[in-house]
GROMACS .gro file of C-alpha atoms in nm:
model
  123
    1MET     CA    1  -6.645   3.596  -1.761
    2THR     CA    2  -6.891   3.851  -1.866
    3GLY     CA    3  -7.053   3.622  -2.088
    4SER     CA    4  -7.106   3.362  -1.847
    5ALA     CA    5  -7.227   3.598  -1.569
    6GLN     CA    6  -7.449   3.744  -1.801
    7HIS     CA    7  -7.593   3.397  -1.900
    8ARG     CA    8  -7.634   3.320  -1.521
    9ALA     CA    9  -7.844   3.624  -1.494
   10ALA     CA   10  -8.069   3.554  -1.784
   11GLU     CA   11  -8.130   3.218  -1.660
   12ALA     CA   12  -8.228   3.374  -1.332
   13GLY     CA   13  -8.479   3.571  -1.494
   14ALA     CA   14  -8.287   3.900  -1.537
   15PRO     CA   15  -8.308   4.064  -1.882
   16TYR     CA   16  -8.035   4.025  -2.130
   17GLU     CA   17  -7.832   4.339  -2.188
   18VAL     CA   18  -7.897   4.354  -2.549
   19PHE     CA   19  -7.707   4.658  -2.608
   20HIS     CA   20  -7.382   4.504  -2.491
   21THR     CA   21  -7.169   4.315  -2.780
   22ASP     CA   22  -7.146   4.001  -2.589
   23CYS     CA   23  -7.504   3.954  -2.532
   24PRO     CA   24  -7.606   3.617  -2.666
   25ALA     CA   25  -7.972   3.754  -2.752
   26ARG     CA   26  -7.782   3.979  -3.005
   27ASP     CA   27  -7.640   3.696  -3.201
   28VAL     CA   28  -8.003   3.548  -3.248
   29VAL     CA   29  -8.142   3.895  -3.362
   30ASP     CA   30  -7.848   3.935  -3.592
   31HIS     CA   31  -7.914   3.578  -3.750
   32VAL     CA   32  -8.306   3.667  -3.775
   33THR     CA   33  -8.252   4.001  -3.910
   34SER     CA   34  -7.975   3.911  -4.156
   35ARG     CA   35  -8.014   3.950  -4.530
   36TRP     CA   36  -8.153   3.612  -4.579
   37GLY     CA   37  -8.254   3.491  -4.211
   38ILE     CA   38  -8.602   3.676  -4.241
   39TRP     CA   39  -8.678   3.510  -4.583
   40VAL     CA   40  -8.592   3.158  -4.457
   41LEU     CA   41  -8.819   3.219  -4.158
   42ILE     CA   42  -9.103   3.362  -4.353
   43SER     CA   43  -9.061   3.082  -4.638
   44LEU     CA   44  -9.094   2.816  -4.339
   45ARG     CA   45  -9.408   2.997  -4.203
   46SER     CA   46  -9.662   2.752  -4.342
   47ASN     CA   47  -9.484   2.445  -4.476
   48ASP     CA   48  -9.178   2.225  -4.381
   49LEU     CA   49  -8.959   2.253  -4.687
   50ARG     CA   50  -8.658   2.054  -4.842
   51PHE     CA   51  -8.330   2.232  -4.902
   52TYR     CA   52  -8.397   2.266  -5.264
   53GLU     CA   53  -8.756   2.385  -5.217
   54LEU     CA   54  -8.631   2.650  -4.979
   55ARG     CA   55  -8.357   2.742  -5.235
   56GLU     CA   56  -8.611   2.791  -5.509
   57SER     CA   57  -8.845   2.981  -5.289
   58ILE     CA   58  -8.592   3.237  -5.192
   59GLN     CA   59  -8.480   3.392  -5.503
   60GLY     CA   60  -8.128   3.541  -5.515
   61ILE     CA   61  -7.996   3.326  -5.236
   62SER     CA   62  -7.692   3.092  -5.318
   63GLU     CA   63  -7.662   2.726  -5.182
   64LYS     CA   64  -7.368   2.852  -4.971
   65MET     CA   65  -7.552   3.129  -4.798
   66LEU     CA   66  -7.868   2.916  -4.771
   67ALA     CA   67  -7.674   2.663  -4.576
   68GLN     CA   68  -7.496   2.917  -4.374
   69THR     CA   69  -7.826   3.078  -4.258
   70LEU     CA   70  -7.997   2.754  -4.210
   71ARG     CA   71  -7.681   2.649  -3.973
   72ALA     CA   72  -7.711   2.948  -3.773
   73LEU     CA   73  -8.111   2.924  -3.740
   74VAL     CA   74  -8.082   2.582  -3.635
   75GLN     CA   75  -7.810   2.647  -3.396
   76ASP     CA   76  -8.022   2.937  -3.245
   77GLY     CA   77  -8.323   2.692  -3.212
   78LEU     CA   78  -8.540   2.864  -3.456
   79VAL     CA   79  -8.553   2.605  -3.716
   80TRP     CA   80  -8.523   2.236  -3.699
   81ARG     CA   81  -8.335   1.997  -3.944
   82GLU     CA   82  -8.431   1.623  -4.017
   83VAL     CA   83  -8.227   1.415  -4.241
   84THR     CA   84  -8.381   1.112  -4.416
   85PRO     CA   85  -8.082   0.858  -4.496
   86THR     CA   86  -8.182   0.831  -4.868
   87THR     CA   87  -7.920   0.835  -5.171
   88PRO     CA   88  -7.879   1.151  -5.192
   89PRO     CA   89  -8.009   1.219  -4.822
   90GLN     CA   90  -8.321   1.422  -4.804
   91VAL     CA   91  -8.280   1.727  -4.552
   92THR     CA   92  -8.629   1.891  -4.431
   93TYR     CA   93  -8.633   2.205  -4.237
   94GLY     CA   94  -8.927   2.361  -4.052
   95LEU     CA   95  -8.980   2.611  -3.750
   96THR     CA   96  -8.971   2.533  -3.403
   97GLU     CA   97  -9.221   2.681  -3.153
   98PHE     CA   98  -8.951   2.932  -3.093
   99GLY     CA   99  -8.894   3.011  -3.467
  100ARG     CA  100  -9.281   3.038  -3.495
  101ASP     CA  101  -9.297   3.292  -3.218
  102VAL     CA  102  -9.018   3.492  -3.358
  103GLY     CA  103  -9.138   3.478  -3.714
  104GLU     CA  104  -9.500   3.556  -3.636
  105PRO     CA  105  -9.416   3.953  -3.611
  106LEU     CA  106  -9.187   3.941  -3.913
  107GLU     CA  107  -9.484   3.777  -4.115
  108GLU     CA  108  -9.692   4.067  -4.014
  109LEU     CA  109  -9.425   4.315  -4.103
  110PHE     CA  110  -9.416   4.173  -4.452
  111ASP     CA  111  -9.765   4.161  -4.481
  112ARG     CA  112  -9.814   4.515  -4.371
  113ILE     CA  113  -9.518   4.623  -4.617
  114THR     CA  114  -9.676   4.437  -4.925
  115ARG     CA  115 -10.015   4.587  -4.841
  116ARG     CA  116  -9.885   4.936  -4.845
  117LEU     CA  117  -9.688   4.898  -5.177
  118SER     CA  118  -9.852   5.036  -5.480
  119PRO     CA  119  -9.932   4.776  -5.771
  120ARG     CA  120  -9.650   4.928  -5.970
  121ASN     CA  121  -9.383   4.848  -5.703
  122ALA     CA  122  -9.496   4.491  -5.620
  123GLY     CA  123  -9.296   4.232  -5.744
   0.00000   0.00000   0.00000
């Protein structure tokens, strides 16, 4: 009941109660700031990529974790998914407008951090 009342309040223009555990915005924040969510959004910032290209661009991520992360980001409306019916199927991912909007400050944060790192710590 709280979730539906909260959802109606958000639809009416009232702010989400982000500090409440049942706030739907918290799930999106959790997915974006998860261990791999940030890297997926940053990897897709300039190009749409196929699944294997994403996996290769994000070192250390397993296929299982990439699939789970992508599933959550697609469900949240941050990433779109397109399947081309070939053998095997080609699956391409890209950022939605919402994903670009959310990813922009993450990209800026990433750029600020990398500018501040000494050359010795870069890698």
